Every structure is written in C-alpha cells, then in structure tokens.
Short mmCIF file of C-alpha atoms in Angstrom, two decimals:
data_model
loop_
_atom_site.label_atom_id
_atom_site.label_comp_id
_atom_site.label_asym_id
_atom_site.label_seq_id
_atom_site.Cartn_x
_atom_site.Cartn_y
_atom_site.Cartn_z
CA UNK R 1 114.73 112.53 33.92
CA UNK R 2 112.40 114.05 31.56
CA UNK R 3 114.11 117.12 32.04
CA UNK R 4 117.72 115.96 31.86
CA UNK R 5 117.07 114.13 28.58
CA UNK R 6 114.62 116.32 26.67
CA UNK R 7 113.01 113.69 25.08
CA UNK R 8 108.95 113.33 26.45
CA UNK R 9 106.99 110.54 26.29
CA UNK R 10 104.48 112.74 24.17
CA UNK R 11 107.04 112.87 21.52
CA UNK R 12 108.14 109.18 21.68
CA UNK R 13 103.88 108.24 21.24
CA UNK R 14 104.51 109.50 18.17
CA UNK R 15 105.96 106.89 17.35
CA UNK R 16 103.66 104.54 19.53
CA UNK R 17 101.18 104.77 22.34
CA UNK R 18 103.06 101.33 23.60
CA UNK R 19 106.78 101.85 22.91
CA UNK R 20 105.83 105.54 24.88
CA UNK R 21 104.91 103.54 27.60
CA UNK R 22 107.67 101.25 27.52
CA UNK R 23 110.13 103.93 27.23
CA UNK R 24 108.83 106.34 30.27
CA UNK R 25 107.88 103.26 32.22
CA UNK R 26 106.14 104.21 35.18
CA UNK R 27 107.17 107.83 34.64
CA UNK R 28 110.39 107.49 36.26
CA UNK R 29 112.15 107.87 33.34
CA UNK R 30 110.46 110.38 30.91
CA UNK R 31 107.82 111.91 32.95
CA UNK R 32 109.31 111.97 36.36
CA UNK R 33 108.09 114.77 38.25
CA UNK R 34 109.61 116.45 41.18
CA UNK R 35 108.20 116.19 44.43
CA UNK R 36 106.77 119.14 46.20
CA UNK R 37 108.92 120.21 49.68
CA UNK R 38 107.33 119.23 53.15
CA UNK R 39 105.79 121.69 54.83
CA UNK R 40 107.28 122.55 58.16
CA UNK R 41 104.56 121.13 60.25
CA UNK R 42 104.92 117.89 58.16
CA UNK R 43 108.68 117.99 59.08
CA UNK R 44 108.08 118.92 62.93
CA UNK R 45 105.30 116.43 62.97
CA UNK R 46 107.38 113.86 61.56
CA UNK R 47 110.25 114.47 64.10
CA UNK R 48 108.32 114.02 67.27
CA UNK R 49 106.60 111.27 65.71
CA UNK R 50 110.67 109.90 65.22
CA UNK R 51 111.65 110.60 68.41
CA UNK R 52 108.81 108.99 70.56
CA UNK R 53 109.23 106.04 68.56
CA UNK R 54 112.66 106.09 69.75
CA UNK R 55 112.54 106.25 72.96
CA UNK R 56 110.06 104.16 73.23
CA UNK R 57 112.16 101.65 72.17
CA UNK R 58 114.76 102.42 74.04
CA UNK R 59 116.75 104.59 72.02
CA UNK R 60 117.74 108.34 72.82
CA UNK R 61 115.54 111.28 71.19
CA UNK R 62 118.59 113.00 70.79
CA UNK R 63 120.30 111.59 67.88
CA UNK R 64 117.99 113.71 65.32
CA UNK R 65 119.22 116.81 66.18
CA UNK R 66 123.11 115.67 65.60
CA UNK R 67 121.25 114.15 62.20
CA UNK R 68 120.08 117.02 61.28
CA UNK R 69 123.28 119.21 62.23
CA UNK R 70 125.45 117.01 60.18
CA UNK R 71 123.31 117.21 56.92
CA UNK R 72 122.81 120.96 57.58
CA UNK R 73 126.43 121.06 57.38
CA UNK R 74 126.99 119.08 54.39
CA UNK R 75 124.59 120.86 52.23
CA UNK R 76 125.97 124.21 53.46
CA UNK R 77 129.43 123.11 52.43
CA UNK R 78 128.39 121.39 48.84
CA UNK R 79 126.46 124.99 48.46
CA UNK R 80 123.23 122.99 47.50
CA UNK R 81 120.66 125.58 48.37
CA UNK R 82 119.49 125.62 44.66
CA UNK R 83 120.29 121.65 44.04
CA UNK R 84 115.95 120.07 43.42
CA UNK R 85 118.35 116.56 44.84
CA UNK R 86 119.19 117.66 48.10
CA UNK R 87 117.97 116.65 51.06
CA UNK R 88 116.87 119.92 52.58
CA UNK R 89 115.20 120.60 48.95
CA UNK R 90 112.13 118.61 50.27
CA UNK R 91 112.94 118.58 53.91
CA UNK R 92 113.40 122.25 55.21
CA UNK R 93 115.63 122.67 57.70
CA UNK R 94 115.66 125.79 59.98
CA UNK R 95 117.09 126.87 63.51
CA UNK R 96 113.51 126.49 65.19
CA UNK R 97 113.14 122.61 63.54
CA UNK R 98 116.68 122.09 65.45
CA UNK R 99 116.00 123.64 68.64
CA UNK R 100 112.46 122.07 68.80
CA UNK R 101 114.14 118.94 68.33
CA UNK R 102 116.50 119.43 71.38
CA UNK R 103 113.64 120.83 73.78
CA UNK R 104 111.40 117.57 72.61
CA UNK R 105 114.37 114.72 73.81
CA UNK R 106 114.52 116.59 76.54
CA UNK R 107 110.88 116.66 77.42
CA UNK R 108 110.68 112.81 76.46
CA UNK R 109 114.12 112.15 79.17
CA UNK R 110 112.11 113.95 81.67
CA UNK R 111 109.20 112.10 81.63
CA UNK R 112 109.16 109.08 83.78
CA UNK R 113 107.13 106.37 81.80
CA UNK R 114 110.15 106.36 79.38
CA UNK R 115 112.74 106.14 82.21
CA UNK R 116 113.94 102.62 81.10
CA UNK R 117 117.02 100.97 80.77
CA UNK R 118 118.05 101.76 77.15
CA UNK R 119 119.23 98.59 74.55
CA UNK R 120 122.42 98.18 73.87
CA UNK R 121 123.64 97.21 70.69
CA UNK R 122 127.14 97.48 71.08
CA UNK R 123 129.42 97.14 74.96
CA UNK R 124 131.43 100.47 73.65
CA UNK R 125 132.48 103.02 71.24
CA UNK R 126 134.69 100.83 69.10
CA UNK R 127 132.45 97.76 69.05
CA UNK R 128 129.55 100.19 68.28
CA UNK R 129 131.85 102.14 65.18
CA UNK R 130 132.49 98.14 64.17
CA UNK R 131 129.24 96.83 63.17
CA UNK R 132 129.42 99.62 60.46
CA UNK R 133 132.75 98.70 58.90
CA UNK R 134 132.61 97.37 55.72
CA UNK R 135 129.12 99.18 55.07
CA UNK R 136 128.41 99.90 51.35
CA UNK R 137 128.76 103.70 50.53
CA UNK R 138 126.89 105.17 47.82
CA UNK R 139 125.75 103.47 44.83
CA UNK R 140 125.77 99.33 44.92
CA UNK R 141 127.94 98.09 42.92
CA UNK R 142 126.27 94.88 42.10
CA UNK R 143 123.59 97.20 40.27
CA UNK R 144 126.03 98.15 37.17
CA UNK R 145 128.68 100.70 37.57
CA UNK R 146 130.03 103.54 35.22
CA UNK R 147 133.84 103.71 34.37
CA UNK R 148 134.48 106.81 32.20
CA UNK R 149 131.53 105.57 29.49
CA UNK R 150 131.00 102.02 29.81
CA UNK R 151 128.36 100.54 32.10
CA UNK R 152 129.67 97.47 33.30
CA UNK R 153 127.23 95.33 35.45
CA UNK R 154 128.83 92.20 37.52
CA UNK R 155 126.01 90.69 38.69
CA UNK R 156 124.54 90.25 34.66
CA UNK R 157 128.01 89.83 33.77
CA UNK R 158 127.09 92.75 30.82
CA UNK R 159 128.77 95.54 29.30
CA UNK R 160 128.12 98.53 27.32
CA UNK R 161 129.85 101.62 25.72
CA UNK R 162 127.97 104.39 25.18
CA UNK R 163 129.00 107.59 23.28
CA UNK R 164 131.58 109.11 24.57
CA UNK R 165 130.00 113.04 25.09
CA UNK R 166 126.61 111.43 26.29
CA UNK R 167 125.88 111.61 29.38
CA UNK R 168 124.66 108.48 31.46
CA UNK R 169 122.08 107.65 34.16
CA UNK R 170 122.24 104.39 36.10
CA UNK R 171 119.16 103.59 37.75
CA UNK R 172 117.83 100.30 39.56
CA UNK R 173 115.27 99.48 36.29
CA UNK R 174 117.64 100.50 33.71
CA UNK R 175 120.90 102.44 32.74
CA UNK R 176 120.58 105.38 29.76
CA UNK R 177 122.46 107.81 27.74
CA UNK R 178 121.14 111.14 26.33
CA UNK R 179 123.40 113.50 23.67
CA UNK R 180 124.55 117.06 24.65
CA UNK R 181 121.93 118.52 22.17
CA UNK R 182 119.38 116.10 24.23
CA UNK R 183 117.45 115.00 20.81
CA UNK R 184 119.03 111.28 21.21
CA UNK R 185 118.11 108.49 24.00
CA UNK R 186 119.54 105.25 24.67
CA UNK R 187 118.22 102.63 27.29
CA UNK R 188 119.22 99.04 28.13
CA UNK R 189 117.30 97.41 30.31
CA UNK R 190 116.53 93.71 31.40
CA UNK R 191 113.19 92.49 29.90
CA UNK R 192 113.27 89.33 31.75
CA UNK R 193 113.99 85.87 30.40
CA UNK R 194 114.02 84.44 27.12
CA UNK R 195 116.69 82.86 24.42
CA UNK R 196 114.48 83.82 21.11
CA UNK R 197 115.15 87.59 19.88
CA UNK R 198 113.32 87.31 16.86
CA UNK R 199 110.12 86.36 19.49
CA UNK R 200 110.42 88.91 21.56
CA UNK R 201 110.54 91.44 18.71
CA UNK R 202 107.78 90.19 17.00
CA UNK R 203 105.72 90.06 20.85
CA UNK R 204 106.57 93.72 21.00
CA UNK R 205 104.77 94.67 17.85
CA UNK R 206 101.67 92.99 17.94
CA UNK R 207 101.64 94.62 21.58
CA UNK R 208 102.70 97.93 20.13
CA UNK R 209 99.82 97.71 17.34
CA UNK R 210 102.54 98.33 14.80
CA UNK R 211 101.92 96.31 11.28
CA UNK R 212 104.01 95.28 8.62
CA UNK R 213 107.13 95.97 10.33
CA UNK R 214 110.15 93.94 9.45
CA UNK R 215 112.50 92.45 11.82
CA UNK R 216 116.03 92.00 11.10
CA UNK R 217 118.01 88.79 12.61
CA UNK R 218 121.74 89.95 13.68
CA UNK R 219 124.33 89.30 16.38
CA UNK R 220 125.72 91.21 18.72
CA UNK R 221 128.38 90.36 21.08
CA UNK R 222 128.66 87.02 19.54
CA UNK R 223 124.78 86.43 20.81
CA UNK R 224 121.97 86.22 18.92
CA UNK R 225 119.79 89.15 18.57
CA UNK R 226 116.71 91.14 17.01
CA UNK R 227 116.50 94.69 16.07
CA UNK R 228 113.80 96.97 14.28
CA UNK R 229 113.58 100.53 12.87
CA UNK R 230 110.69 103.05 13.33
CA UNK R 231 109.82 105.93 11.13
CA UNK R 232 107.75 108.49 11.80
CA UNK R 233 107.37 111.94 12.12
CA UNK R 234 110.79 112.84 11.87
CA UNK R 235 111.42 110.71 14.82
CA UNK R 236 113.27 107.41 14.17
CA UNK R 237 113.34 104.22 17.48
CA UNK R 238 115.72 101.33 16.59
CA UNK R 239 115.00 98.98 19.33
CA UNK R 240 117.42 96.23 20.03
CA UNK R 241 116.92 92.48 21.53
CA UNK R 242 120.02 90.76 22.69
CA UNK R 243 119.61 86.96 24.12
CA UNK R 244 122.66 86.49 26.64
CA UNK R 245 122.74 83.85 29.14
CA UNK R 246 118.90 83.15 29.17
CA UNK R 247 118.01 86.83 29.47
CA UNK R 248 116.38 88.73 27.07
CA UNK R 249 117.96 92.54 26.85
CA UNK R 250 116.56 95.59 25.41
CA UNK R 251 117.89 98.39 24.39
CA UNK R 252 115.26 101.00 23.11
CA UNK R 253 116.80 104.20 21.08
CA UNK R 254 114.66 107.46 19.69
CA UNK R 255 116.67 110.09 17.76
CA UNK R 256 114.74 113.22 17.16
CA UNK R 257 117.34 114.69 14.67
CA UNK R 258 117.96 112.18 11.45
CA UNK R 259 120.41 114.92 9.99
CA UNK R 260 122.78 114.63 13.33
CA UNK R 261 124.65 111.74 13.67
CA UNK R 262 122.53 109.95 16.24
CA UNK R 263 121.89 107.12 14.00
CA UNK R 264 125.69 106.36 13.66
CA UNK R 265 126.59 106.83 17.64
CA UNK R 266 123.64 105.07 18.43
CA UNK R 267 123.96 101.99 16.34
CA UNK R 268 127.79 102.33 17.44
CA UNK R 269 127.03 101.58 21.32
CA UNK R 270 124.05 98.98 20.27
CA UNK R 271 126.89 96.94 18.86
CA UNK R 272 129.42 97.17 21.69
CA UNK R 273 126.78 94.93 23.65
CA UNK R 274 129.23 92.10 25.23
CA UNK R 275 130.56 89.89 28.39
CA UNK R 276 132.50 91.38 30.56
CA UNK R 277 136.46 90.75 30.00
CA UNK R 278 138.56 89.97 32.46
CA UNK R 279 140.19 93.86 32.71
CA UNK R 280 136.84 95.59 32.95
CA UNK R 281 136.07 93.08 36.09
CA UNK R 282 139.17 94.72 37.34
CA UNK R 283 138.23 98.04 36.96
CA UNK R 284 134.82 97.63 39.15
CA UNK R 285 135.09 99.16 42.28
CA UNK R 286 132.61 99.33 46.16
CA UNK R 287 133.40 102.04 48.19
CA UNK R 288 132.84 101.05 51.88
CA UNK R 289 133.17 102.50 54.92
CA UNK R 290 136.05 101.42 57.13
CA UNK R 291 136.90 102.39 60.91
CA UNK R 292 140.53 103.71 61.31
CA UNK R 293 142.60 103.96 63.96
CA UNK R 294 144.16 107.48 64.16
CA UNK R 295 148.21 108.36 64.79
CA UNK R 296 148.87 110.68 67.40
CA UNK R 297 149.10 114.11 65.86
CA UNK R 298 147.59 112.81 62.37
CA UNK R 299 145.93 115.72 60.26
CA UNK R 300 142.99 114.08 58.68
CA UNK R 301 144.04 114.80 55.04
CA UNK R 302 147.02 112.87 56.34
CA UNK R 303 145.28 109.61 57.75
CA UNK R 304 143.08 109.72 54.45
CA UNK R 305 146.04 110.14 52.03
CA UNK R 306 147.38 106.97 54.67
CA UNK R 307 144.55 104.68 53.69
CA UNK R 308 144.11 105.25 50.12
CA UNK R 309 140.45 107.13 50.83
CA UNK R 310 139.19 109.50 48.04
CA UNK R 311 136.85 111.37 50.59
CA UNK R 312 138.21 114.99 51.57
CA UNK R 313 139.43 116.39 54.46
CA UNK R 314 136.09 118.47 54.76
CA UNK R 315 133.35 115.29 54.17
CA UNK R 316 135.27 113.16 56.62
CA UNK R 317 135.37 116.15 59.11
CA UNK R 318 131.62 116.39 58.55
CA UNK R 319 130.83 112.10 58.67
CA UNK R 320 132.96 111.99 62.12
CA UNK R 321 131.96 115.15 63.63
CA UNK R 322 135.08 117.18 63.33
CA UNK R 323 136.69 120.17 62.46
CA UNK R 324 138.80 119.61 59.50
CA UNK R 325 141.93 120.82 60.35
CA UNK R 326 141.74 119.08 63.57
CA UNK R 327 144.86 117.04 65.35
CA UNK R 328 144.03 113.53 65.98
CA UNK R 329 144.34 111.84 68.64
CA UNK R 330 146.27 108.33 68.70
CA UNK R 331 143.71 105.44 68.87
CA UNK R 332 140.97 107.85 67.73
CA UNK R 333 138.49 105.91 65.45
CA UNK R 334 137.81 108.03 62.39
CA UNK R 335 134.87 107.03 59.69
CA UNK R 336 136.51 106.90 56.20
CA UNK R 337 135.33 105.74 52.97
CA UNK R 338 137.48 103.39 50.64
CA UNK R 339 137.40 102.19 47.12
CA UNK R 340 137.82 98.74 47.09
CA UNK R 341 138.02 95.96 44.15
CA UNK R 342 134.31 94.40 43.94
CA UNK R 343 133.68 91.19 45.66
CA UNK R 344 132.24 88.60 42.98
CA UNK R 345 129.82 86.02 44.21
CA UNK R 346 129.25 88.22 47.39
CA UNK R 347 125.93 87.50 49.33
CA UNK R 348 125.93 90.21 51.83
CA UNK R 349 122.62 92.26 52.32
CA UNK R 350 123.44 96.37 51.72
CA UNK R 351 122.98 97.75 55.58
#
C-alpha cells in the first residue's frame, strides 16, 4: 500500500515513532513490500511436491495441469502480464511447467505403489458440482463491504463515508482511504474493546511519548468519543476514538498538505461514523457460486442474463471450461456466480 497511498511511515514518524508504527502496522499497510517471483525450479519443485501428495492420497496428479491451464487463460484474457497482483506475477507459468506437469501424473499413474482405489468425495458429476454451490466468491462479506464510498461492515454493525474522489482499500485489519493527490490518509480500524474514549486517547499518548497534548471529548454517531490533533512538520494526524457497542474504534488521519482541503474532507468522513440503517443493510451483497442447469441450445450470455449473474460470457467460459460462444447442452451444469442479499446472523465457515 505504501505505494498506492504515498504516504511512508518515515514521514508519519515525524510526527511519532509510535503513531508510525501504529499507522504501518506490521508493514502491511505503509511499508508493504512486494514479493520477489518464484524461480522456476521453486515452481517445478513445488508441483511434483503437489502432485505426489496427491496421489498419495488418493487423488489424481492431473488436476494441476487443468489448474494451471485455466489461470493461464484468465490472465491472458484480463491482459495481466504487467499486473505485480497476478498470479503468474510470482508464479511463472510457461509451456515446459505445463507439459512437465502432464508427463509427471503420468509417471505417478504408471507406477504401481500408487495403483489404489482413489476416494471419492462425491457418487457423480452433479453431486460433486453440489458441494460447491453456495461457495463464497471473492471478498467475504462479513469483513465490511464497499458500496460506491461507504464501507459498511455487518458483522460490527458500522458504517462509514469516506470522500467521495478517495479511493478505498478494505483489508482484513482495517479499511482506508487515500486522496487523488495521495498527501491525505484515512484508517478505521478496530482497537479492541473498551467504552471510555477519553482513556484510550490518553493510553495512546503516554505510549506515543507525546506531552501536553489536549484531548477533546465529542460525539460521533450519537456515541461517545475522543479525538486529538498533531502538529508538526507541516504534517498534521487527527486521530479519532469512537466507543460503539463495547468496542473501541480508531480512526487515524495524516494530511501532508494543510493548504488542501484535507482537513475539511477528513474531519467530514470522521463524523459520518454511525450504525448501520436499515437501507444500507439492504444494499450489502455475497456473491456465491451457484450450479445451473443449462436449456438446450442456451448461449451462455443467455443462461447468465437468465439467472441474474454479473460474471461475463468470457469468465464463465473460462470457470467451466468452455468456449464462450458455445451451445449448451440441456441439463448441462454450468458454474456461475450470483450476487445475493447478505445473510445476517450466518455461521457458515468460507470453503
């Protein structure tokens, strides 16, 4: 994130040693670094390793190399040869990795020490393509979602606006917001429990080292909260505590540019802190994956525009092994992926 936002964790110590540390984390917010690629050899290593581990328990060596056909495909058609976030980024894929693949499963079927009756999981096709329906697609929606620019989170039952040309970053630890001209941050996080504001502000500066810092009182939300304003070096943190439901939120700001209008934007989305209303509950959405059965003759862009799914024609093609402008067969199961209104109070483990 460090360079998506701008804003380094050398520039927020500024400020403080501490609040640079709170702010970058464990360096996966600030000071993230990208990892190097896999060798080759790491990658072919790593595959036979996978695939005797397979068949040794029963499973066929084979399915890597339709793994590693499908993503090879998908990142060909998303033209991600330059994208640090794709998979092949780190993992190279070539030809030879493929093909070695395919020679090793069949080595491994030829040999007779693994010549054992394989597991079966599923009595056919359909019951197989069943025990992934309803599987959760992407991001979870129980960790926070992002409808155009508020992050509304169902499990805390939280909700925030931030400024509307800032863009935003949900992660597992915490959700944040950095400007176009990337010289303003905002984070809210969890800090754990608590019902006392003012305490947890005042914890945070003998922690920080900071002296003779004031802290305002002030509510937010209709919930009690903290807040308090560092100076220094033309670098300005307002960092926010919000008490809400026996939780203690922070949200930590630095603005490197007290002539833009940071401060205002800022202090803007700090207020819009709140509960989630009953409409924004509405509005959160799980995209899952659901098993459909095919008509005869059915295009796929038709049997997608059938169910409702926002996939295209070309990602479902790719997820179910197809060519896209393929005619369906009737009965034919096909993979698709469906928005679906969030389940509150669900228990279910992500597959």
């Amino acid at each position: 994130m460090g360079l998506v936002t701008g804003i380094t964790s050398a520039a927020v110590g500024i400020v403080s040693p501490f609040l640079a540390h709170t702010v970058s984390g464990t360096g996966s917010l600030l000071n993230s670094t990208i990892l190097a690629p896999y060798s080759r050899t790491q990658e072919n290593d790593a595959d036979a390793i996978g695939q005797l581990l397979a068949i040794k328990s029963g499973w066929t060596p084979e399915g890597i190399t339709t793994f590693l056909n499908t993503l090879d495909r998908e990142t060909e058609r998303k033209g991600q040869e330059g994208d640090q976030f794709s998979f092949f980024a780190t993992h190279p894929s070539t030809p030879k990795r493929v093909k070695a693949t395919e020679v090793r499963a069949g080595e491994l079927n030829a040999e007779k020490k693994f010549q054992q009756k394989r597991y079966l999981i599923a009595k056919n096709h359909k019951a197989f393509l069943n025990k992934f329906n309803g599987l959760i697609v992407g991001s979870d929606a129980r960790q926070g979602v992002i409808v155009e620019q508020n992050f509304l989170h169902p499990t805390m039952n939280i909700g925030l606006t931030f400024p509307g040309d800032w863009k935003i970053s949900n992660q597992p630890q915490y959700v944040s917001a950095v400007n176009k001209q990337k010289d303003g941050l905002l984070i809210l996080e969890l800090q754990g429990e608590g019902n006392d504001p003012v305490k947890a502000a005042h914890d945070f500066l003998n922690k920080a080292k900071i002296a003779n810092q004031s802290v305002s009182k002030l509510s937010i939300g209709g919930f009690s909260a903290s807040q308090v304003t560092i100076n220094k070096s033309r670098q300005e943190a307002i960092i926010t505590w919000v008490a809400f439901q026996k939780q203690m939120f922070r949200l930590t700001s630095i603005n490197k540019n007290l002539a833009a209008t940071n401060r205002r934007d800022i202090k803007k989305s700090i207020a819009t802190f709140h509960q989630l209303r009953s409409k924004e509950k509405m509005k959160i959405k799980q995209q899952r994956l659901r098993i459909i059965s095919a008509r005869s003759g059915e295009s796929i862009s038709a049997l997608l525009k059938r169910v409702g799914s926002e996939w295209d024609k070309e990602s479902c093609a790719i997820a179910n092994n197809l060519q896209a402008d393929v005619s369906l067969k009737k009965g034919q199961l096909i993979k698709v992926v469906i928005s679906e209104p969030f389940k509150y109070g669900s228990t279910e483990i992500t597959r």
